[in-house]
Amino acid sequence: MDFDVLVIGGGFAGLSAATILSEQGKKVLLLEKKPHLGGRAYSFIDSKTGHEIDNGQHLFIGAYAETRKFIGRIGSSPLLRFEEKLNLHFKDSSGQSARLSAPSLFPAPLDFAWGVFNLKGLSLKEKISAGKVFREIKKFRTESDYSGKIERLSVRQWLNSLGQSSSIQKRLWEPLAIGILNENAQTASALGLIQALEKILSGTPKNASRLGYSQVGLSSLYVQQAEAYIQKRQGSVLYSSKISSILYQEGRACGVTCDDGRTFNARHVLLTLPPWDLKRLNVPDWLKTGLESFSTSPIIGLSLWLDRPITPNQTTGLIDTQFHWAFNKNRIWNLPGKTQYLALVISAAHAELKKEPQEILEIAKKELAVFPEFKKAKIIHWRLIKEPFATPSPKPGLEEMRPFPGEVSPGLILAGDWTRTGLPATIESAVLSGHRAAEIVLKA
Ligand SMILES: Cc1cc2nc3c(=O)[nH]c(=O)nc-3n(C[C@H](O)[C@H](O)[C@H](O)COP(=O)(O)OP(=O)(O)OC[C@H]3O[C@@H](n4cnc5c(N)ncnc54)[C@H](O)[C@@H]3O)c2cc1C
């Protein structure tokens, strides 16, 4: 055998698995089809401004325990900053502002409860009703058959069943749900939201509910560091290496073939491809059939450079608008100068995906009018990125189609954000699956 493990795919799942395996003395070869690593979370340099652009702003949360381990392993912890306290700004289409925040001394879930209690735009009755959601999350922790019951309900149906008014859904739960699930409340299963809220409100670690921001472009956070980590430990990384089939010997996976004819052999093949790429390979039939159930939900990111700042806030959730979030990159990256670099996001951008970039820019211009300073501002430069395959659409019924990360047939191991990790398809799910897959190889 040439290698102990072939890791296919260089996103969070592949890199987290490959770094552990190399650390433990396994001879790893990572194959990535693109000419760069990072998968669905990467950045590149904008030639006009010289700034890094993420393929879409990525948020981390304090509860991302496995991600923090991975980032720590490759020496990048100083580049990932978590906020001192829960602090999230909102603005609705009429310009009304609100803030979900709590003093830094308050741990989760007290900080969240405090934040909801002080959130503007909600009646006392609506705030008290939020307690029902907290109680349901406790049930999720303690009642073993809870997830099955809830998985078939959409976020909207679940919130309605808990007496959440349309106003509290619109001003609080839906912005959180679409941010976490990248799908609309009427389409997404409630399960993913509950899984994520359970982690956020668990209080472990203490800053579980705090948002985390990369202090550099996404690729600069983890890609180069992970690659160097693997290479220093006798591993190798090959770019532009698209695998087209898996090799089997007496029913055991023993290697892969690339579309240019190269073949590589190993004791284990660890696949981290998303379902839409995986279904093109000769994986076991039962797995292939399940992969047909995965549809995708897109994300659109608009990077906008203005000649002046329009908001001092780091992150603003936009309510009742097509854009969902406005991130202030000057604040996140501590950029000097009098201009402002904003990263705007449309999650679950099913309708907007078909629109021309200029049309989407016009939507942004209209919606940014909720920031009074925007009327005086000039757009210096803009870049639009459409990610049609951002995440699987977490529709009711999908959970049981998610295979568990692990060995799916002898020698063939599966990981990726979309596998059944007990979390929605996020960075944390990808890294958790990568770590589990690596453990299985190490135990074998
Ligand atoms: C715009 C955007 C914003 C997001 N925001 C957030 C956020 O705020 N917080 C959060 O937690 N998550 C967010 N996500 C989700 C997050 O990016 C993903 O969950 C995570 O990156 C998935 O990692 P992965 O390794 O499982 O898969 P991927 O990153 O898709 O990695 C799989 C890799 O396999 C490669 N590959 C595919 N086919 C082949 C082949 N045949 N041969 C070789 N290689 C192949 C691919 O090129 C890819 O590099 C966002 C995603 C997008 C797109």
Coordinates of C-alpha atoms and ligand atoms in Angstrom, one line a residue:
M1 CA 0.0 0.0 0.0
D2 CA 1.3 3.5 -0.9
F3 CA -0.7 5.3 1.8
D4 CA -2.6 4.5 5.0
V5 CA -5.5 6.8 4.2
L6 CA -6.7 8.7 1.1
V7 CA -8.8 11.7 2.2
I8 CA -10.9 12.9 -0.6
G9 CA -12.0 16.6 -0.4
G10 CA -10.1 19.5 1.2
G11 CA -12.9 21.3 3.1
F12 CA -13.3 21.5 6.8
A13 CA -14.2 17.8 7.1
G14 CA -11.3 16.6 5.0
L15 CA -8.7 18.9 6.6
S16 CA -9.8 18.2 10.1
A17 CA -9.6 14.4 9.5
A18 CA -6.3 14.6 7.7
T19 CA -4.6 16.7 10.3
I20 CA -5.6 14.2 13.1
L21 CA -4.6 11.2 11.1
S22 CA -1.2 12.7 10.2
E23 CA -0.6 13.7 13.8
Q24 CA -1.2 10.1 14.8
G25 CA 1.4 8.9 12.4
K26 CA -0.8 7.8 9.5
K27 CA 0.6 8.3 6.0
V28 CA -2.1 10.5 4.4
L29 CA -2.8 11.7 0.9
L30 CA -5.5 14.3 0.5
L31 CA -7.0 14.7 -3.0
E32 CA -8.9 17.9 -3.9
K33 CA -10.6 18.4 -7.3
K34 CA -10.3 22.2 -7.2
P35 CA -7.0 24.1 -7.6
H36 CA -7.4 25.3 -4.0
L37 CA -8.4 23.9 -0.6
G38 CA -11.3 25.2 1.6
G39 CA -14.3 23.6 -0.1
R40 CA -17.4 25.7 0.6
A41 CA -15.5 28.0 3.0
Y42 CA -12.7 29.8 1.2
S43 CA -11.4 33.3 0.4
F44 CA -9.5 35.0 -2.4
I45 CA -7.9 38.4 -2.9
D46 CA -9.9 41.1 -4.7
S47 CA -7.6 42.6 -7.3
K48 CA -9.1 46.2 -7.0
T49 CA -9.1 46.7 -3.3
G50 CA -6.5 44.1 -2.2
H51 CA -8.9 42.9 0.4
E52 CA -9.7 39.3 1.0
I53 CA -13.2 38.2 0.0
D54 CA -14.8 35.2 1.6
N55 CA -17.0 33.1 -0.7
G56 CA -19.7 34.2 1.9
Q57 CA -19.3 35.5 5.4
H58 CA -19.0 32.6 7.8
L59 CA -20.0 32.9 11.5
F60 CA -18.6 30.6 14.2
I61 CA -20.2 30.2 17.6
G62 CA -18.6 29.5 21.0
A63 CA -20.3 26.1 21.0
Y64 CA -18.3 25.0 18.0
A65 CA -16.1 22.8 20.3
E66 CA -14.7 20.5 17.5
T67 CA -13.9 23.4 15.2
R68 CA -12.1 25.1 18.0
K69 CA -10.0 22.0 18.6
F70 CA -9.1 21.8 14.9
I71 CA -8.3 25.5 14.7
G72 CA -6.2 25.1 17.8
R73 CA -4.4 22.0 16.5
I74 CA -3.2 23.9 13.4
G75 CA -2.1 27.0 15.5
S76 CA -4.8 29.4 14.3
S77 CA -6.7 30.1 17.5
P78 CA -5.4 33.7 17.7
L79 CA -7.1 34.3 14.3
L80 CA -10.5 33.3 15.5
R81 CA -12.0 35.9 17.9
F82 CA -15.1 35.3 20.0
E83 CA -17.2 38.2 21.3
E84 CA -17.0 39.0 25.0
K85 CA -20.8 38.9 25.2
L86 CA -24.0 38.1 23.3
N87 CA -24.5 41.1 21.1
L88 CA -26.5 41.0 17.9
H89 CA -28.1 44.1 16.2
F90 CA -31.2 44.0 14.1
K91 CA -32.9 46.5 11.8
D92 CA -36.3 46.1 10.2
S93 CA -37.4 47.5 6.8
S94 CA -38.9 50.6 8.5
G95 CA -35.4 51.4 10.0
Q96 CA -36.4 50.4 13.6
S97 CA -33.4 49.0 15.5
A98 CA -33.2 46.3 18.2
R99 CA -30.5 44.4 20.0
L100 CA -30.2 40.9 21.4
S101 CA -27.5 41.5 24.0
A102 CA -26.6 40.8 27.6
P103 CA -23.8 41.8 30.0
S104 CA -20.6 39.8 29.5
L105 CA -20.9 38.2 33.0
F106 CA -24.1 36.4 32.0
P107 CA -23.5 32.8 30.9
A108 CA -25.8 31.0 28.5
P109 CA -28.7 30.4 28.7
L110 CA -29.2 33.4 31.0
D111 CA -27.6 35.8 28.5
F112 CA -30.0 34.7 25.8
A113 CA -33.1 34.9 28.1
W114 CA -32.0 38.4 29.2
G115 CA -31.5 39.4 25.6
V116 CA -35.0 38.3 24.6
F117 CA -36.5 40.0 27.6
N118 CA -34.9 43.3 26.6
L119 CA -35.5 42.9 22.8
K120 CA -37.3 46.0 21.4
G121 CA -40.4 45.6 19.3
L122 CA -42.0 42.7 21.3
S123 CA -44.8 42.8 23.8
L124 CA -44.3 41.4 27.3
K125 CA -46.6 38.5 26.5
E126 CA -44.5 37.6 23.4
K127 CA -41.3 37.7 25.5
I128 CA -42.8 35.4 28.2
S129 CA -44.0 33.0 25.4
A130 CA -40.3 32.5 24.4
G131 CA -39.9 30.6 27.6
K132 CA -41.9 27.8 25.9
V133 CA -39.1 27.4 23.3
F134 CA -36.5 27.2 26.1
R135 CA -38.6 24.4 27.8
E136 CA -38.9 22.5 24.5
I137 CA -35.1 22.6 24.2
K138 CA -34.8 21.1 27.6
K139 CA -37.2 18.3 26.5
F140 CA -35.0 17.7 23.5
R141 CA -32.0 17.1 25.9
T142 CA -33.9 14.7 28.1
E143 CA -36.6 12.9 26.1
S144 CA -35.1 10.2 23.8
D145 CA -38.0 10.1 21.3
Y146 CA -38.3 13.9 21.0
S147 CA -36.3 14.4 17.8
G148 CA -38.3 11.9 15.7
K149 CA -41.6 13.7 16.6
I150 CA -40.2 17.2 15.8
E151 CA -38.3 16.3 12.6
R152 CA -41.4 16.2 10.5
L153 CA -42.5 19.7 11.5
S154 CA -41.2 22.8 9.8
V155 CA -39.7 25.6 11.9
R156 CA -42.9 27.6 11.3
Q157 CA -45.2 24.7 12.4
W158 CA -43.1 24.1 15.4
L159 CA -43.0 27.7 16.5
N160 CA -46.8 28.0 15.9
S161 CA -47.4 25.0 18.0
L162 CA -45.6 26.7 20.8
G163 CA -47.8 29.8 20.5
Q164 CA -45.0 32.1 19.1
S165 CA -46.7 35.1 17.5
S166 CA -45.8 36.1 14.0
S167 CA -44.0 39.1 15.3
I168 CA -41.6 37.2 17.6
Q169 CA -41.0 34.7 14.8
K170 CA -40.2 37.5 12.4
R171 CA -38.0 39.5 14.8
L172 CA -36.2 36.7 16.6
W173 CA -36.6 33.1 15.7
E174 CA -36.7 33.3 11.9
P175 CA -33.5 35.4 11.6
L176 CA -31.7 32.8 13.8
A177 CA -33.3 29.9 11.9
I178 CA -32.4 31.1 8.4
G179 CA -28.9 32.0 9.6
I180 CA -28.3 28.5 11.1
L181 CA -30.2 26.4 8.6
N182 CA -29.9 28.4 5.4
E183 CA -33.5 27.6 4.6
N184 CA -36.8 29.4 5.1
A185 CA -38.9 28.7 8.2
Q186 CA -41.8 27.2 6.2
T187 CA -39.4 24.8 4.4
A188 CA -36.8 23.8 7.0
S189 CA -37.4 21.0 9.5
A190 CA -37.4 22.4 13.1
L191 CA -34.9 19.7 14.2
G192 CA -31.8 21.5 13.0
L193 CA -32.8 24.7 14.8
I194 CA -33.4 22.8 18.0
Q195 CA -30.1 21.0 17.7
A196 CA -28.2 24.3 17.3
L197 CA -30.1 26.2 20.0
E198 CA -29.5 23.3 22.4
K199 CA -25.7 23.7 21.9
I200 CA -25.9 27.5 22.0
L201 CA -28.0 27.5 25.2
S202 CA -26.1 24.6 26.9
G203 CA -23.7 26.9 28.7
T204 CA -20.8 24.7 27.8
P205 CA -18.3 26.1 27.1
K206 CA -19.2 29.3 29.0
N207 CA -19.2 31.4 25.8
A208 CA -21.3 28.9 23.9
S209 CA -23.7 31.6 22.7
R210 CA -21.1 34.1 21.6
L211 CA -20.4 34.7 17.9
G212 CA -17.0 34.1 16.6
Y213 CA -15.4 35.9 13.6
S214 CA -12.3 35.0 11.6
Q215 CA -9.8 37.9 11.8
V216 CA -8.6 37.1 8.3
G217 CA -10.1 35.7 5.1
L218 CA -11.4 32.2 5.5
S219 CA -8.5 30.5 3.6
S220 CA -5.9 32.4 5.7
L221 CA -7.6 31.1 8.8
Y222 CA -7.1 27.4 8.2
V223 CA -6.2 26.3 4.7
Q224 CA -2.5 27.0 4.5
Q225 CA -2.0 26.0 8.1
A226 CA -3.7 22.7 7.7
E227 CA -1.8 21.9 4.6
A228 CA 1.5 22.7 6.2
Y229 CA 0.5 20.6 9.2
I230 CA -0.2 17.5 7.0
Q231 CA 3.0 18.0 5.0
K232 CA 5.2 18.3 8.0
R233 CA 4.0 14.9 9.1
Q234 CA 4.8 13.0 5.9
G235 CA 1.4 13.6 4.4
S236 CA 0.7 15.0 0.9
V237 CA -1.9 17.2 -0.6
L238 CA -2.7 17.1 -4.4
Y239 CA -4.9 19.8 -6.0
S240 CA -6.8 19.6 -9.2
S241 CA -7.2 15.9 -8.6
K242 CA -10.8 14.9 -9.2
I243 CA -11.6 11.3 -8.3
S244 CA -13.9 9.5 -10.6
S245 CA -14.2 6.1 -9.0
I246 CA -13.4 4.0 -6.0
L247 CA -11.3 0.9 -6.4
Y248 CA -12.4 -2.2 -4.5
Q249 CA -10.6 -5.5 -3.9
E250 CA -12.6 -8.4 -2.6
G251 CA -15.3 -6.0 -1.5
R252 CA -12.9 -3.7 0.4
A253 CA -12.2 -0.1 -0.8
C254 CA -8.5 0.0 -1.5
G255 CA -8.0 3.1 -3.6
V256 CA -9.3 5.7 -6.1
T257 CA -8.9 6.6 -9.8
C258 CA -8.8 10.2 -10.9
D259 CA -10.5 11.5 -14.0
D260 CA -7.0 11.9 -15.6
G261 CA -6.3 8.2 -15.1
R262 CA -4.0 8.4 -12.1
T263 CA -4.7 5.8 -9.4
F264 CA -3.8 5.8 -5.7
N265 CA -4.0 2.9 -3.3
A266 CA -4.5 2.9 0.5
R267 CA -5.9 0.8 3.4
H268 CA -8.7 3.3 3.9
V269 CA -10.6 5.7 1.6
L270 CA -12.2 8.6 3.6
L271 CA -14.7 10.5 1.5
T272 CA -15.8 14.0 2.5
L273 CA -17.7 15.0 -0.7
P274 CA -21.1 16.6 -0.4
P275 CA -24.0 14.4 -1.6
W276 CA -24.3 16.1 -5.0
D277 CA -20.7 15.1 -5.8
L278 CA -20.8 11.8 -4.0
K279 CA -23.7 10.4 -6.0
R280 CA -21.5 10.4 -9.2
L281 CA -19.2 7.8 -7.6
N282 CA -19.5 4.0 -7.3
V283 CA -20.5 4.0 -3.7
P284 CA -22.6 1.2 -2.2
D285 CA -26.2 1.2 -3.7
W286 CA -28.0 1.8 -0.4
L287 CA -26.0 5.0 0.0
K288 CA -26.5 6.1 -3.5
T289 CA -30.3 5.8 -3.3
G290 CA -30.3 8.0 -0.1
L291 CA -28.2 10.6 -1.8
E292 CA -31.1 11.4 -4.2
S293 CA -33.1 12.9 -1.3
F294 CA -30.6 15.8 -0.9
S295 CA -31.5 19.1 -2.6
T296 CA -29.5 22.2 -2.1
S297 CA -30.1 25.7 -0.7
P298 CA -28.1 28.6 -2.2
I299 CA -26.4 31.6 -0.5
I300 CA -25.6 34.9 -2.2
G301 CA -22.8 37.2 -0.9
L302 CA -22.4 40.8 -2.0
S303 CA -19.2 42.5 -1.0
L304 CA -19.7 46.3 -1.1
W305 CA -17.1 49.1 -0.6
L306 CA -18.6 52.5 0.3
D307 CA -16.8 55.8 0.5
R308 CA -18.0 56.3 4.1
P309 CA -19.2 54.2 7.1
I310 CA -22.9 53.7 7.3
T311 CA -23.0 51.5 10.5
P312 CA -20.6 51.1 13.4
N313 CA -22.1 47.7 14.3
Q314 CA -20.3 44.6 13.5
T315 CA -23.3 42.5 12.5
T316 CA -26.8 43.6 11.7
G317 CA -29.7 41.2 11.1
L318 CA -32.0 42.7 8.5
I319 CA -35.7 41.9 9.0
D320 CA -38.4 41.9 6.4
T321 CA -35.9 42.4 3.6
Q322 CA -34.4 40.1 0.9
F323 CA -30.9 40.5 2.4
H324 CA -30.6 38.9 5.8
W325 CA -27.3 40.1 7.2
A326 CA -24.9 43.0 6.9
F327 CA -21.4 42.4 8.2
N328 CA -19.1 45.3 8.8
K329 CA -15.7 44.0 7.7
N330 CA -13.9 47.1 8.9
R331 CA -15.0 46.3 12.4
I332 CA -14.4 42.5 12.1
W333 CA -11.0 42.8 10.5
N334 CA -10.0 46.1 12.1
L335 CA -9.4 47.7 8.7
P336 CA -8.1 51.2 8.8
G337 CA -9.4 54.1 6.6
K338 CA -12.5 56.1 6.0
T339 CA -14.3 53.8 3.6
Q340 CA -16.5 50.9 4.6
Y341 CA -16.3 47.3 3.4
L342 CA -19.6 45.5 3.9
A343 CA -20.4 41.8 3.3
L344 CA -24.1 41.3 2.7
V345 CA -25.8 37.9 2.7
I346 CA -29.0 36.4 1.3
S347 CA -29.5 32.9 2.8
A348 CA -31.9 30.4 1.1
A349 CA -31.5 32.6 -2.0
H350 CA -33.7 30.3 -4.2
A351 CA -35.5 33.2 -6.0
E352 CA -32.5 35.5 -6.1
L353 CA -30.2 32.9 -7.7
K354 CA -31.8 33.5 -11.1
K355 CA -31.4 37.3 -10.9
E356 CA -28.6 39.2 -12.7
P357 CA -25.9 40.6 -10.4
Q358 CA -26.9 44.2 -11.2
E359 CA -30.5 43.4 -10.2
I360 CA -29.3 42.0 -6.9
L361 CA -27.1 45.1 -6.4
E362 CA -30.2 47.3 -6.9
I363 CA -32.1 45.3 -4.2
A364 CA -29.2 45.9 -1.8
K365 CA -29.2 49.7 -2.6
K366 CA -32.9 49.9 -1.8
E367 CA -32.6 47.8 1.4
L368 CA -29.5 49.6 2.8
A369 CA -31.6 52.8 2.9
V370 CA -32.6 51.6 6.5
F371 CA -29.1 53.0 7.4
P372 CA -29.6 56.8 7.2
E373 CA -26.0 57.4 6.2
F374 CA -26.3 55.2 3.1
K375 CA -28.2 58.0 1.3
K376 CA -25.0 60.1 1.3
A377 CA -22.7 57.1 0.6
K378 CA -21.2 56.2 -2.8
I379 CA -20.5 52.7 -3.9
I380 CA -16.8 52.5 -4.8
H381 CA -16.7 48.8 -5.8
W382 CA -18.8 45.6 -5.5
R383 CA -18.4 41.8 -6.1
L384 CA -21.2 39.3 -6.1
I385 CA -20.8 35.6 -5.3
K386 CA -23.5 33.1 -5.9
E387 CA -23.1 29.7 -4.1
P388 CA -25.9 27.6 -5.6
F389 CA -24.7 24.5 -3.7
A390 CA -24.1 26.2 -0.3
T391 CA -25.8 23.6 2.0
P392 CA -28.3 20.7 1.8
S393 CA -31.9 22.0 2.2
P394 CA -32.9 20.5 5.6
K395 CA -36.4 19.6 4.7
P396 CA -38.6 17.5 7.0
G397 CA -37.8 13.8 6.5
L398 CA -34.2 14.4 5.5
E399 CA -32.6 13.6 8.8
E400 CA -33.2 9.8 8.4
M401 CA -31.5 10.0 5.0
R402 CA -28.3 11.4 6.5
P403 CA -25.9 8.5 7.0
F404 CA -23.8 8.5 10.2
P405 CA -20.2 9.6 9.7
G406 CA -18.2 6.4 9.7
E407 CA -17.5 3.2 7.8
V408 CA -20.2 2.6 5.2
S409 CA -18.6 -0.5 3.7
P410 CA -15.2 -2.2 4.4
G411 CA -12.4 0.4 4.1
L412 CA -14.8 3.1 2.9
I413 CA -15.4 5.9 5.4
L414 CA -17.7 8.8 5.1
A415 CA -17.6 12.3 6.6
G416 CA -18.9 15.8 5.7
D417 CA -21.2 18.5 7.1
W418 CA -24.3 16.7 5.7
T419 CA -23.7 13.4 7.5
R420 CA -25.8 12.7 10.7
T421 CA -23.8 14.4 13.3
G422 CA -26.7 15.7 15.5
L423 CA -26.1 19.1 14.0
P424 CA -27.3 21.1 11.0
A425 CA -24.9 21.2 8.0
T426 CA -22.4 23.7 9.3
I427 CA -18.7 24.0 9.9
E428 CA -19.0 22.3 13.3
S429 CA -20.9 19.4 11.7
A430 CA -18.1 19.1 9.0
V431 CA -15.3 19.1 11.6
L432 CA -17.2 16.8 14.0
S433 CA -17.7 14.3 11.2
G434 CA -14.0 14.6 10.2
H435 CA -12.9 13.9 13.7
R436 CA -15.2 10.9 14.1
A437 CA -14.1 9.5 10.7
A438 CA -10.4 9.8 11.8
E439 CA -11.1 8.0 15.1
I440 CA -12.6 5.1 13.1
V441 CA -9.5 4.8 10.9
L442 CA -7.3 5.0 14.0
K443 CA -9.3 2.3 15.8
A444 CA -9.3 0.0 12.8
Ligands
LIG1 C1 -21.7 31.1 1.4 C2 -21.7 30.2 2.6 C3 -21.9 30.6 3.8 C4 -21.8 29.8 4.9 N1 -21.9 30.3 6.2 C5 -21.7 29.4 7.3 C6 -21.7 30.0 8.6 O1 -21.8 31.2 8.8 N2 -21.4 29.1 9.6 C7 -21.3 27.7 9.4 O2 -21.0 27.0 10.4 N3 -21.4 27.2 8.2 C8 -21.6 28.0 7.1 N4 -21.6 27.5 5.8 C9 -21.5 26.0 5.6 C10 -20.1 25.6 5.6 O3 -19.3 26.3 4.7 C11 -20.0 24.1 5.3 O4 -20.9 23.4 6.2 C12 -18.6 23.5 5.3 O5 -17.7 24.3 4.7 C13 -18.7 22.1 4.7 O6 -17.4 21.5 4.7 P1 -17.2 20.0 4.2 O7 -15.8 19.7 4.3 O8 -18.2 19.1 4.8 O9 -17.6 20.1 2.6 P2 -16.9 20.9 1.4 O10 -16.4 22.2 1.9 O11 -17.9 20.9 0.3 O12 -15.7 20.0 1.0 C14 -15.8 18.9 0.1 C15 -14.6 19.0 -0.9 O13 -14.6 17.9 -1.7 C16 -14.2 18.4 -3.0 N5 -14.6 17.4 -4.0 C17 -15.9 17.3 -4.5 N6 -15.9 16.3 -5.4 C18 -14.6 15.8 -5.5 C19 -14.0 14.8 -6.3 N7 -14.7 14.0 -7.2 N8 -12.7 14.6 -6.1 C20 -11.9 15.3 -5.2 N9 -12.5 16.3 -4.5 C21 -13.8 16.5 -4.6 C22 -14.8 19.8 -3.1 O14 -14.2 20.5 -4.1 C23 -14.6 20.3 -1.7 O15 -13.4 21.0 -1.6 C24 -21.7 28.3 4.7 C25 -21.6 27.9 3.4 C26 -21.6 28.8 2.3 C27 -21.4 28.2 0.9

